[in-house]
């Protein structure tokens, strides 16, 4: 483009010079001196290839916040346009019901620990089944039954007792062994119940914590869809938070120009109604051309 403009300028100057000589000859003026011209050195300069398209500026992140549990909103601490930080409290539910459930689960856990002979307060739920009172009692009965069977067997061998007494002793031993096995299984069952009670307490504690709604990102409240005192079901939106910096510029590049677009390229953004030109960079490209519009979707990150 620079070369073409320069050539056009030289041609126009020569044409003007010829016209001047004809006019000078017609007027009887001696014009034998060559016209004055300026010479410039040709330079190689890069030509910037640009693609102009329209796009949309959107928030980098947009999160619709909702509560994980059902309840009545006791406090709503933000409004439209309120800036928030990550972890900041947005809303609270009335916690009474959830606190009572947590206390109930805690009492059930203490009961389960007591049935295994553990202190009611503690975090370690490990227990040796052989050391529990239930198993030790069954073990003592089993030892006594085995000793009784051995004595009767000795008496029968010496002819002191009848064989029927040995049969009775053997039956008693089998019953003691079965009771010992039942005691071990009962302890294992109590251990499983204790683990369940521990999970129920953790769940109740988590639900109590879920009565407080916190922002997961730094941003600004874009929309508020609830008020204090309103009963909200789990999953119902309460507020929408957007992160404004950087902005996400969404563009559609025509198919004929899609091959030259690369990640990291500079994007200059003109916003309607604002004279400042903002600069960003291409960060994401779609892997395919949209069939309906024959454009390549790209996204650029633009500092706000």
CSV table of C-alpha atoms in Angstrom, one decimal:
chain,number,residue,atom,x,y,z
A,1,UNK,CA,0.0,0.0,0.0
A,2,UNK,CA,2.8,2.4,0.7
A,3,UNK,CA,4.6,1.6,-2.5
A,4,UNK,CA,1.4,2.1,-4.5
A,5,UNK,CA,0.7,5.4,-2.9
A,6,UNK,CA,4.3,6.6,-3.7
A,7,UNK,CA,4.0,5.6,-7.4
A,8,UNK,CA,0.8,7.4,-7.7
A,9,UNK,CA,2.3,10.5,-6.3
A,10,UNK,CA,5.3,10.5,-8.8
A,11,UNK,CA,3.0,10.0,-11.8
A,12,UNK,CA,0.8,12.9,-10.7
A,13,UNK,CA,3.9,15.1,-10.3
A,14,UNK,CA,5.2,14.3,-13.8
A,15,UNK,CA,1.9,15.0,-15.4
A,16,UNK,CA,1.7,18.3,-13.6
A,17,UNK,CA,5.2,19.2,-15.0
A,18,UNK,CA,4.1,18.4,-18.6
A,19,UNK,CA,1.1,20.6,-18.2
A,20,UNK,CA,3.3,23.4,-17.0
A,21,UNK,CA,5.6,23.3,-20.0
A,22,UNK,CA,2.7,23.5,-22.4
A,23,UNK,CA,1.2,26.4,-20.6
A,24,UNK,CA,4.6,28.1,-20.5
A,25,UNK,CA,5.2,27.6,-24.2
A,26,UNK,CA,1.7,29.0,-25.0
A,27,UNK,CA,2.5,32.1,-22.9
A,28,UNK,CA,5.9,32.5,-24.6
A,29,UNK,CA,7.9,31.8,-21.4
A,30,UNK,CA,11.2,30.0,-21.6
A,31,UNK,CA,10.9,27.0,-19.3
A,32,UNK,CA,14.0,25.0,-20.0
A,33,UNK,CA,14.9,24.2,-16.4
A,34,UNK,CA,13.8,20.8,-15.1
A,35,UNK,CA,11.1,20.8,-12.4
A,36,UNK,CA,12.2,20.4,-8.7
A,37,UNK,CA,11.4,17.0,-7.3
A,38,UNK,CA,12.1,15.3,-4.0
A,39,UNK,CA,13.4,11.8,-3.7
A,40,UNK,CA,12.7,9.4,-0.8
A,41,UNK,CA,14.4,6.2,0.0
A,42,UNK,CA,12.2,3.1,-0.3
A,43,UNK,CA,11.8,1.2,3.0
A,44,UNK,CA,10.4,-2.2,3.9
A,45,UNK,CA,7.7,-1.8,6.5
A,46,UNK,CA,5.4,-4.5,8.0
A,47,UNK,CA,1.7,-4.4,7.0
A,48,UNK,CA,-0.6,-5.3,9.9
A,49,UNK,CA,-3.4,-7.6,8.8
A,50,UNK,CA,-6.6,-6.8,10.8
A,51,UNK,CA,-9.9,-8.5,11.1
A,52,UNK,CA,-12.8,-6.4,12.3
A,53,UNK,CA,-15.7,-8.2,13.9
A,54,UNK,CA,-18.4,-7.5,16.5
A,55,UNK,CA,-18.5,-9.3,19.8
A,56,UNK,CA,-19.9,-9.4,23.3
A,57,UNK,CA,-18.2,-8.6,26.6
A,58,UNK,CA,-19.2,-10.9,29.3
A,59,UNK,CA,-18.1,-11.6,32.9
A,60,UNK,CA,-15.1,-14.0,33.3
A,61,UNK,CA,-17.1,-16.0,35.9
A,62,UNK,CA,-20.8,-16.0,36.8
A,63,UNK,CA,-22.1,-18.1,39.6
A,64,UNK,CA,-25.7,-18.5,40.6
A,65,UNK,CA,-25.7,-19.2,44.3
A,66,UNK,CA,-28.3,-21.3,46.0
A,67,UNK,CA,-28.6,-23.0,49.4
A,68,UNK,CA,-28.0,-26.8,49.8
A,69,UNK,CA,-30.7,-27.2,52.4
A,70,UNK,CA,-34.3,-26.1,52.7
A,71,UNK,CA,-35.2,-23.5,55.3
A,72,UNK,CA,-36.2,-19.9,56.0
A,73,UNK,CA,-33.8,-17.1,55.3
A,74,UNK,CA,-32.9,-15.3,58.5
A,75,UNK,CA,-30.4,-12.8,57.0
A,76,UNK,CA,-29.6,-11.6,53.5
A,77,UNK,CA,-26.5,-9.5,53.8
A,78,UNK,CA,-26.0,-8.3,50.2
A,79,UNK,CA,-28.0,-6.4,47.6
A,80,UNK,CA,-27.7,-5.6,43.9
A,81,UNK,CA,-24.2,-4.2,43.1
A,82,UNK,CA,-22.6,-5.2,46.4
A,83,UNK,CA,-18.9,-6.2,46.0
A,84,UNK,CA,-18.1,-9.5,47.8
A,85,UNK,CA,-15.0,-11.4,48.5
A,86,UNK,CA,-14.4,-15.1,48.3
A,87,UNK,CA,-15.8,-16.8,51.5
A,88,UNK,CA,-17.9,-13.8,52.5
A,89,UNK,CA,-21.3,-14.6,54.0
A,90,UNK,CA,-24.1,-13.9,51.7
A,91,UNK,CA,-27.1,-15.3,53.6
A,92,UNK,CA,-28.1,-17.3,56.6
A,93,UNK,CA,-31.0,-19.7,57.3
A,94,UNK,CA,-32.7,-20.0,60.6
A,95,UNK,CA,-30.5,-22.7,62.2
A,96,UNK,CA,-32.7,-24.0,65.0
A,97,UNK,CA,-34.0,-27.2,63.3
A,98,UNK,CA,-30.5,-28.1,62.1
A,99,UNK,CA,-28.9,-27.5,65.5
A,100,UNK,CA,-31.5,-29.9,67.1
A,101,UNK,CA,-30.7,-32.6,64.5
A,102,UNK,CA,-27.0,-32.2,65.2
A,103,UNK,CA,-27.6,-32.6,68.9
A,104,UNK,CA,-29.8,-35.7,68.3
A,105,UNK,CA,-27.1,-37.3,66.1
A,106,UNK,CA,-24.4,-36.5,68.7
A,107,UNK,CA,-26.5,-38.2,71.5
A,108,UNK,CA,-27.0,-41.3,69.3
A,109,UNK,CA,-23.2,-41.4,68.7
A,110,UNK,CA,-22.5,-41.3,72.4
A,111,UNK,CA,-25.0,-44.1,73.0
A,112,UNK,CA,-23.3,-46.2,70.4
A,113,UNK,CA,-19.9,-45.6,72.0
A,114,UNK,CA,-21.3,-46.5,75.4
A,115,UNK,CA,-22.6,-49.9,74.1
A,116,UNK,CA,-19.1,-50.8,73.1
A,117,UNK,CA,-17.6,-49.8,76.4
A,118,UNK,CA,-15.9,-46.6,75.0
A,119,UNK,CA,-16.0,-43.2,76.7
A,120,UNK,CA,-19.0,-41.2,75.4
A,121,UNK,CA,-16.7,-38.4,74.3
A,122,UNK,CA,-13.9,-39.1,71.9
A,123,UNK,CA,-12.9,-39.4,68.3
A,124,UNK,CA,-11.3,-42.9,68.3
A,125,UNK,CA,-13.9,-45.6,67.7
A,126,UNK,CA,-11.5,-48.5,67.5
A,127,UNK,CA,-12.3,-51.4,69.8
A,128,UNK,CA,-11.0,-54.9,70.3
A,129,UNK,CA,-14.1,-57.2,70.3
A,130,UNK,CA,-12.4,-59.7,72.6
A,131,UNK,CA,-12.1,-57.0,75.3
A,132,UNK,CA,-15.7,-55.9,75.3
A,133,UNK,CA,-17.9,-57.0,78.2
A,134,UNK,CA,-20.3,-58.9,76.0
A,135,UNK,CA,-17.7,-61.1,74.5
A,136,UNK,CA,-15.7,-61.5,77.7
A,137,UNK,CA,-18.9,-62.8,79.4
A,138,UNK,CA,-19.6,-65.2,76.6
A,139,UNK,CA,-15.9,-66.3,76.7
A,140,UNK,CA,-16.1,-67.0,80.4
A,141,UNK,CA,-19.2,-69.1,79.9
A,142,UNK,CA,-17.4,-71.0,77.1
A,143,UNK,CA,-14.4,-71.7,79.2
A,144,UNK,CA,-16.6,-73.0,82.1
A,145,UNK,CA,-18.6,-75.2,79.7
A,146,UNK,CA,-15.4,-76.6,78.2
A,147,UNK,CA,-13.9,-77.4,81.7
A,148,UNK,CA,-17.2,-79.0,82.7
A,149,UNK,CA,-17.2,-81.2,79.6
A,150,UNK,CA,-13.6,-82.2,80.3
A,151,UNK,CA,-14.4,-83.2,83.9
A,152,UNK,CA,-17.4,-85.2,82.9
A,153,UNK,CA,-15.4,-86.9,80.2
A,154,UNK,CA,-12.8,-87.9,82.8
A,155,UNK,CA,-15.5,-89.2,85.1
A,156,UNK,CA,-17.1,-91.2,82.3
A,157,UNK,CA,-13.7,-92.7,81.4
A,158,UNK,CA,-13.2,-93.8,85.0
A,159,UNK,CA,-16.8,-95.2,85.2
A,160,UNK,CA,-17.8,-92.7,87.8
A,161,UNK,CA,-20.4,-90.8,85.7
A,162,UNK,CA,-22.9,-92.0,83.1
A,163,UNK,CA,-22.4,-91.3,79.4
A,164,UNK,CA,-25.6,-89.3,79.4
A,165,UNK,CA,-23.9,-86.6,81.6
A,166,UNK,CA,-21.2,-86.4,78.9
A,167,UNK,CA,-23.8,-85.8,76.2
A,168,UNK,CA,-25.3,-83.0,78.3
A,169,UNK,CA,-21.9,-81.5,78.9
A,170,UNK,CA,-21.1,-81.6,75.1
A,171,UNK,CA,-24.5,-79.9,74.4
A,172,UNK,CA,-23.8,-77.2,76.9
A,173,UNK,CA,-20.3,-76.6,75.3
A,174,UNK,CA,-21.9,-76.2,71.9
A,175,UNK,CA,-24.4,-73.7,73.3
A,176,UNK,CA,-21.6,-71.7,74.9
A,177,UNK,CA,-19.6,-71.7,71.7
A,178,UNK,CA,-22.6,-70.5,69.8
A,179,UNK,CA,-23.2,-67.7,72.3
A,180,UNK,CA,-19.6,-66.7,72.1
A,181,UNK,CA,-19.9,-66.4,68.3
A,182,UNK,CA,-23.2,-64.4,68.7
A,183,UNK,CA,-21.4,-62.1,71.1
A,184,UNK,CA,-18.6,-61.4,68.5
A,185,UNK,CA,-21.2,-60.8,65.8
A,186,UNK,CA,-23.1,-58.5,68.1
A,187,UNK,CA,-20.0,-56.4,68.8
A,188,UNK,CA,-19.3,-56.2,65.0
A,189,UNK,CA,-22.9,-55.0,64.5
A,190,UNK,CA,-22.5,-52.4,67.2
A,191,UNK,CA,-19.3,-51.2,65.6
A,192,UNK,CA,-21.2,-50.8,62.3
A,193,UNK,CA,-23.9,-48.9,64.0
A,194,UNK,CA,-21.3,-46.7,65.7
A,195,UNK,CA,-19.8,-45.9,62.3
A,196,UNK,CA,-23.3,-45.1,61.0
A,197,UNK,CA,-23.9,-42.8,64.0
A,198,UNK,CA,-20.6,-41.1,63.3
A,199,UNK,CA,-21.7,-40.5,59.6
A,200,UNK,CA,-25.1,-39.2,60.7
A,201,UNK,CA,-23.4,-36.7,63.0
A,202,UNK,CA,-21.1,-35.5,60.3
A,203,UNK,CA,-24.1,-35.1,57.9
A,204,UNK,CA,-26.0,-33.2,60.5
A,205,UNK,CA,-23.0,-31.0,61.2
A,206,UNK,CA,-22.6,-30.4,57.5
A,207,UNK,CA,-26.2,-29.5,57.1
A,208,UNK,CA,-25.9,-27.0,59.9
A,209,UNK,CA,-22.9,-25.4,58.2
A,210,UNK,CA,-24.8,-25.3,54.9
A,211,UNK,CA,-27.3,-23.0,56.5
A,212,UNK,CA,-24.7,-20.3,55.8
A,213,UNK,CA,-24.3,-19.3,52.1
A,214,UNK,CA,-20.9,-18.0,51.2
A,215,UNK,CA,-19.5,-16.5,47.9
A,216,UNK,CA,-17.1,-18.9,46.1
A,217,UNK,CA,-15.4,-16.0,44.1
A,218,UNK,CA,-14.5,-12.4,44.3
A,219,UNK,CA,-17.0,-10.3,42.4
A,220,UNK,CA,-20.2,-8.2,42.5
A,221,UNK,CA,-23.8,-9.1,43.1
A,222,UNK,CA,-25.5,-9.0,39.7
A,223,UNK,CA,-28.9,-10.2,40.7
A,224,UNK,CA,-30.8,-10.9,44.0
A,225,UNK,CA,-33.8,-13.2,43.8
A,226,UNK,CA,-34.7,-13.7,47.5
A,227,UNK,CA,-35.5,-11.6,50.6
A,228,UNK,CA,-35.1,-12.1,54.3
A,229,UNK,CA,-37.9,-14.1,55.9
A,230,UNK,CA,-38.6,-16.1,52.7
A,231,UNK,CA,-38.8,-19.9,52.8
A,232,UNK,CA,-36.4,-21.3,50.1
A,233,UNK,CA,-36.2,-24.8,48.9
A,234,UNK,CA,-32.8,-26.4,48.4
A,235,UNK,CA,-31.2,-25.4,45.1
A,236,UNK,CA,-33.4,-22.3,44.6
A,237,UNK,CA,-31.3,-19.4,43.4
A,238,UNK,CA,-30.7,-16.6,46.0
A,239,UNK,CA,-28.1,-14.3,44.3
A,240,UNK,CA,-25.9,-14.2,41.2
A,241,UNK,CA,-22.3,-13.2,41.6
A,242,UNK,CA,-20.1,-12.1,38.6
A,243,UNK,CA,-16.3,-11.6,38.5
A,244,UNK,CA,-15.6,-8.4,36.4
A,245,UNK,CA,-11.9,-8.5,35.9
A,246,UNK,CA,-10.8,-9.6,33.5
A,247,UNK,CA,-13.7,-9.6,31.1
A,248,UNK,CA,-14.3,-12.3,28.5
A,249,UNK,CA,-14.7,-11.1,25.0
A,250,UNK,CA,-16.7,-13.5,22.8
A,251,UNK,CA,-16.2,-13.2,19.0
A,252,UNK,CA,-17.2,-15.0,15.9
A,253,UNK,CA,-14.4,-14.8,13.2
A,254,UNK,CA,-15.5,-15.5,9.6
A,255,UNK,CA,-14.4,-18.8,8.1
A,256,UNK,CA,-12.2,-17.2,5.5
A,257,UNK,CA,-10.1,-15.6,8.2
A,258,UNK,CA,-10.2,-18.4,10.8
A,259,UNK,CA,-6.9,-19.9,9.6
A,260,UNK,CA,-4.8,-16.9,10.7
A,261,UNK,CA,-6.2,-16.6,14.3
A,262,UNK,CA,-3.9,-17.9,17.0
A,263,UNK,CA,-3.9,-17.9,20.8
A,264,UNK,CA,-1.9,-15.0,22.2
A,265,UNK,CA,-2.7,-12.6,19.4
A,266,UNK,CA,-3.6,-9.0,20.4
A,267,UNK,CA,-7.2,-7.8,20.3
A,268,UNK,CA,-8.1,-4.1,20.3
A,269,UNK,CA,-11.6,-3.5,21.6
A,270,UNK,CA,-13.7,-0.4,20.9
A,271,UNK,CA,-16.7,-0.1,23.2
A,272,UNK,CA,-19.7,1.8,21.9
A,273,UNK,CA,-19.9,5.2,23.7
A,274,UNK,CA,-16.3,5.1,24.9
A,275,UNK,CA,-13.3,6.6,23.1
A,276,UNK,CA,-10.7,4.5,24.9
A,277,UNK,CA,-9.3,1.5,23.0
A,278,UNK,CA,-8.8,-1.5,25.3
A,279,UNK,CA,-6.3,-4.2,24.5
A,280,UNK,CA,-6.6,-7.9,25.2
A,281,UNK,CA,-5.3,-11.3,24.0
A,282,UNK,CA,-6.9,-14.3,22.4
A,283,UNK,CA,-7.0,-17.1,25.0
A,284,UNK,CA,-9.4,-19.7,23.7
A,285,UNK,CA,-10.5,-21.0,20.2
A,286,UNK,CA,-13.2,-23.3,19.2
A,287,UNK,CA,-12.0,-26.6,17.6
A,288,UNK,CA,-14.5,-26.3,14.7
A,289,UNK,CA,-16.5,-23.9,12.5
A,290,UNK,CA,-20.1,-23.3,13.4
A,291,UNK,CA,-22.3,-24.8,10.7
A,292,UNK,CA,-25.1,-22.2,10.9
A,293,UNK,CA,-23.0,-19.0,10.8
A,294,UNK,CA,-19.8,-20.3,9.2
A,295,UNK,CA,-17.7,-18.6,11.9
A,296,UNK,CA,-15.1,-19.6,14.4
A,297,UNK,CA,-15.9,-18.9,18.0
A,298,UNK,CA,-13.0,-17.4,19.9
A,299,UNK,CA,-12.6,-15.8,23.3
A,300,UNK,CA,-10.2,-13.1,24.4
A,301,UNK,CA,-9.3,-11.9,27.9
A,302,UNK,CA,-9.6,-8.1,28.3
A,303,UNK,CA,-8.5,-6.3,31.5
A,304,UNK,CA,-11.4,-4.3,33.0
